Short mmCIF file of C-alpha atoms in Angstrom, two decimals:
data_model
loop_
_atom_site.label_atom_id
_atom_site.label_comp_id
_atom_site.label_asym_id
_atom_site.label_seq_id
_atom_site.Cartn_x
_atom_site.Cartn_y
_atom_site.Cartn_z
CA MET F 321 18.83 44.46 50.08
CA SER F 322 16.39 41.95 51.58
CA SER F 323 16.04 41.63 55.39
CA MET F 324 16.61 37.86 54.59
CA LEU F 325 19.86 38.45 52.89
CA LEU F 326 20.98 40.77 55.52
CA ARG F 327 20.28 38.30 58.54
CA ARG F 328 22.29 35.64 56.53
CA LEU F 329 25.19 37.74 56.04
CA ALA F 330 25.11 38.57 59.97
CA LEU F 331 24.97 35.09 60.75
CA PHE F 332 27.87 34.33 58.71
CA ALA F 333 29.78 37.34 60.06
CA LEU F 334 29.03 35.63 63.60
CA ALA F 335 30.07 32.27 62.69
CA CYS F 336 33.57 33.66 61.48
CA SER F 337 34.31 35.77 64.31
CA THR F 338 33.71 32.48 66.36
CA ILE F 339 35.96 30.46 64.30
CA THR F 340 38.70 33.27 64.97
CA LEU F 341 38.41 33.28 68.45
CA ALA F 342 38.38 29.59 68.67
CA SER F 343 41.78 29.24 66.65
CA ALA F 344 43.18 31.79 69.00
CA ALA F 345 42.73 29.65 72.08
CA PRO F 346 45.84 29.37 74.07
CA ALA F 347 47.67 25.62 73.51
CA CYS F 348 48.66 25.42 77.45
CA PRO F 349 45.96 23.95 79.73
CA PRO F 350 43.15 26.25 80.62
CA SER F 351 42.78 25.06 84.27
CA THR F 352 46.56 25.88 85.05
CA PRO F 353 47.99 29.21 86.25
CA THR F 354 50.23 31.17 84.16
CA VAL F 355 53.76 31.20 85.60
CA THR F 356 55.74 34.35 84.99
CA PHE F 357 59.73 34.11 85.55
CA ALA F 358 59.41 37.15 88.43
CA ASP F 359 57.03 34.35 90.34
CA LEU F 360 59.88 31.46 89.58
CA TRP F 361 62.92 33.70 90.35
CA GLN F 362 61.52 35.26 93.38
CA GLY F 363 59.63 32.16 94.60
CA TYR F 364 62.50 29.58 93.87
CA VAL F 365 63.01 26.87 96.54
CA THR F 366 66.88 26.44 97.73
CA GLY F 367 68.57 23.96 99.81
CA ASN F 368 67.19 20.28 99.67
CA PRO F 369 63.56 20.40 100.22
CA TYR F 370 63.55 16.49 100.18
CA ARG F 371 64.54 15.03 103.56
CA ASP F 372 64.08 11.99 105.93
CA PRO F 373 61.28 13.00 108.35
CA ALA F 374 63.03 10.69 110.88
CA ASN F 375 66.34 12.55 111.18
CA GLY F 376 66.07 15.82 109.17
CA GLY F 377 68.76 14.37 107.12
CA VAL F 378 69.21 13.89 103.12
CA PRO F 379 68.25 10.38 102.17
CA PRO F 380 70.70 8.44 100.11
CA GLY F 381 70.59 8.97 96.47
CA PHE F 382 69.01 12.41 96.95
CA GLY F 383 72.22 14.91 97.22
CA ASN F 384 71.16 16.36 93.57
CA GLN F 385 68.03 17.88 94.32
CA CYS F 386 67.64 20.22 91.37
CA ALA F 387 64.40 18.83 89.57
CA ILE F 388 63.15 18.47 93.26
CA ARG F 389 63.55 22.54 93.91
CA LEU F 390 62.13 23.53 90.67
CA SER F 391 59.19 21.13 91.48
CA VAL F 392 58.75 22.44 94.98
CA THR F 393 58.90 25.85 93.37
CA LEU F 394 56.11 25.18 90.74
CA HIS F 395 53.90 23.49 93.78
CA ARG F 396 53.89 26.82 95.48
CA LEU F 397 53.18 28.70 92.56
CA GLY F 398 49.98 26.79 92.34
CA VAL F 399 50.88 23.93 89.39
CA GLU F 400 50.65 20.81 91.27
CA MET F 401 52.12 18.73 88.37
CA ARG F 402 49.21 16.06 88.29
CA SER F 403 50.41 15.20 84.63
CA PHE F 404 53.79 14.03 85.58
CA THR F 405 53.57 10.59 84.97
CA PRO F 406 55.22 7.98 82.91
CA ALA F 407 52.86 8.72 80.22
CA ASN F 408 54.11 12.25 79.63
CA VAL F 409 57.81 11.91 80.51
CA THR F 410 60.51 9.90 78.38
CA VAL F 411 62.37 7.51 80.34
CA LYS F 412 66.13 6.95 79.01
CA PRO F 413 66.76 3.28 78.14
CA GLY F 414 68.21 1.61 81.23
CA ASN F 415 66.71 4.50 83.65
CA VAL F 416 63.57 4.19 85.96
CA PHE F 417 60.69 6.89 86.30
CA GLY F 418 61.78 9.04 89.37
CA ARG F 419 59.09 10.54 91.06
CA ILE F 420 58.28 11.18 94.85
CA LEU F 421 55.58 12.77 96.80
CA LEU F 422 55.80 16.02 98.80
CA ASP F 423 53.10 17.19 100.67
CA GLY F 424 50.97 14.96 98.50
CA LYS F 425 51.86 16.59 95.10
CA PHE F 426 53.74 14.67 92.29
CA THR F 427 57.64 15.55 92.42
CA ALA F 428 60.36 15.23 89.81
CA VAL F 429 63.40 13.45 91.09
CA ARG F 430 65.58 13.67 87.65
CA ALA F 431 66.60 16.68 85.56
CA ASP F 432 66.27 15.27 82.30
CA GLN F 433 62.49 13.83 83.06
CA MET F 434 61.70 16.99 84.12
CA GLY F 435 62.90 18.57 80.96
CA SER F 436 61.09 15.98 79.07
CA TRP F 437 57.37 16.94 81.12
CA LEU F 438 57.90 20.74 80.46
CA ALA F 439 58.27 20.15 77.02
CA ARG F 440 54.76 19.09 76.85
CA ARG F 441 53.95 22.62 78.29
CA PRO F 442 51.93 21.48 81.11
CA PHE F 443 51.27 24.93 82.16
CA CYS F 444 50.79 28.56 80.98
CA GLY F 445 53.97 30.64 80.52
CA LEU F 446 55.80 28.19 78.82
CA PRO F 447 57.13 28.05 75.09
CA ALA F 448 55.43 25.91 72.82
CA ARG F 449 58.46 23.83 72.53
CA PRO F 450 62.11 24.45 74.04
CA GLU F 451 65.05 25.74 72.27
CA ASP F 452 68.05 23.95 71.62
CA ILE F 453 71.04 25.74 72.49
CA THR F 454 73.49 22.99 72.95
CA GLY F 455 77.35 24.24 72.36
CA ARG F 456 79.91 25.66 73.96
CA ASP F 457 78.27 29.32 73.03
CA TRP F 458 75.19 28.63 74.86
CA GLN F 459 75.56 31.53 76.99
CA ALA F 460 75.92 34.03 74.50
CA ARG F 461 72.77 32.56 72.72
CA ILE F 462 70.48 33.07 75.78
CA ARG F 463 72.13 36.32 77.17
CA GLY F 464 69.63 38.90 78.34
CA ARG F 465 66.61 36.43 78.30
CA THR F 466 64.96 34.54 80.95
CA GLY F 467 63.82 31.06 81.55
CA ILE F 468 64.31 27.38 82.82
CA ILE F 469 67.55 25.66 81.43
CA ALA F 470 68.12 22.09 81.23
CA PHE F 471 71.36 20.47 80.70
CA ASP F 472 71.90 16.68 80.06
CA GLY F 473 74.90 14.70 80.22
CA TYR F 474 77.66 16.98 81.59
CA TRP F 475 78.82 15.06 84.52
CA ALA F 476 79.66 11.43 85.24
CA ARG F 477 77.78 9.30 87.64
CA THR F 478 79.59 6.63 89.59
CA GLY F 479 80.83 3.97 87.03
CA GLU F 480 80.41 6.19 84.39
CA SER F 481 83.25 7.43 81.74
CA ALA F 482 83.17 11.00 80.94
CA ALA F 483 82.24 9.86 77.27
CA ARG F 484 79.02 8.22 78.59
CA ALA F 485 78.26 10.79 81.28
CA SER F 486 74.50 10.77 81.75
CA GLY F 487 74.20 13.69 84.66
CA GLY F 488 72.10 16.43 84.20
CA HIS F 489 70.98 19.75 85.79
CA ILE F 490 67.92 21.94 85.52
CA ASP F 491 67.88 25.40 86.88
CA LEU F 492 66.29 29.08 86.47
CA TRP F 493 68.44 31.50 84.11
CA ASN F 494 67.84 35.28 84.89
CA GLY F 495 69.87 36.29 81.81
CA SER F 496 73.07 36.20 83.01
CA ARG F 497 73.45 33.50 85.63
CA LEU F 498 71.88 30.51 87.19
CA THR F 499 69.96 30.42 90.86
CA ASN F 500 72.15 30.65 93.77
CA HIS F 501 71.97 27.43 95.76
CA GLY F 502 73.94 27.77 99.17
CA MET F 503 77.72 28.72 99.55
CA ALA F 504 78.72 26.40 97.17
CA GLY F 505 76.10 27.80 94.23
CA SER F 506 77.21 31.06 94.71
CA LEU F 507 80.69 30.39 94.28
CA LEU F 508 80.23 28.43 91.36
CA ASN F 509 78.25 31.06 89.71
CA GLY F 510 80.93 33.58 90.67
CA LEU F 511 83.63 31.34 88.94
CA ARG F 512 81.43 30.75 85.94
CA PHE F 513 79.35 33.82 84.98
CA ALA F 514 80.98 36.80 86.78
CA LEU F 515 84.97 35.48 86.40
CA GLY F 516 84.43 33.28 82.89
CA ILE F 517 86.12 30.26 84.45
CA GLN F 518 84.49 27.60 83.10
CA ASP F 519 86.60 24.36 83.68
CA PRO F 520 88.72 24.78 86.87
CA TRP F 521 90.48 21.92 88.67
CA ILE F 522 87.87 21.67 91.41
CA PRO F 523 86.49 18.48 92.68
CA LEU F 524 82.55 18.10 91.70
CA TYR F 525 82.79 21.06 89.36
CA SER F 526 81.77 20.26 85.86
CA ASP F 527 82.01 22.24 82.78
CA LEU F 528 78.39 22.95 81.26
CA ARG F 529 79.40 23.58 77.88
CA ARG F 530 80.24 19.86 77.75
CA ALA F 531 76.43 18.88 78.33
CA LYS F 532 75.21 16.78 75.38
CA THR F 533 71.60 18.51 75.15
CA ILE F 534 71.10 21.83 76.57
CA LEU F 535 67.45 22.99 76.28
CA PHE F 536 66.00 26.28 77.22
CA PHE F 537 62.27 27.04 77.77
CA GLU F 538 61.99 30.86 77.53
CA ILE F 539 59.60 32.33 80.42
CA ARG F 540 58.95 36.06 80.46
#
């Protein structure tokens, strides 16, 4: 075999290996950190991170801060959420884009919009697409797995009927329960996941199984 032929074969092999490496490149943004579930769970921010600097109280309309808590958790892990813009979020008809600035970083206000942004895989560690686990058996489908879970349309805002409920929630799932958000969160987790009581007659307690959509973002 001539040296010229050997050289051409070597160049062809090099080109093929280059193509293989390029096709195997990760789909998540290369400039973002890789987030693990252990990072999220251990660093999860509790309480109400967004407060009025003048009096330290929770501003009107911001009593439900689940999306804010998750945003601040990501901030602390190096995810600055620069891509959390109207161009990368689906806003439902009749709603507005919900975003505030905390420590100079974009912060989500609404759970459904946070979930919409996560579905675009804005940082490494997220799956290529979320898993739709909508249904009364959602717990069984993800038992033993970890990640972020988003519930949409299971509690009614002021003026809404149960059939038109638009309230949602976004949280971490450790394989058996959600995060504990204060004493109330610990109580709800105990009722839901330890005792299996999904729909007791308790004010402000909503049945997660009634969510119109439940999306699971598996993170290991």
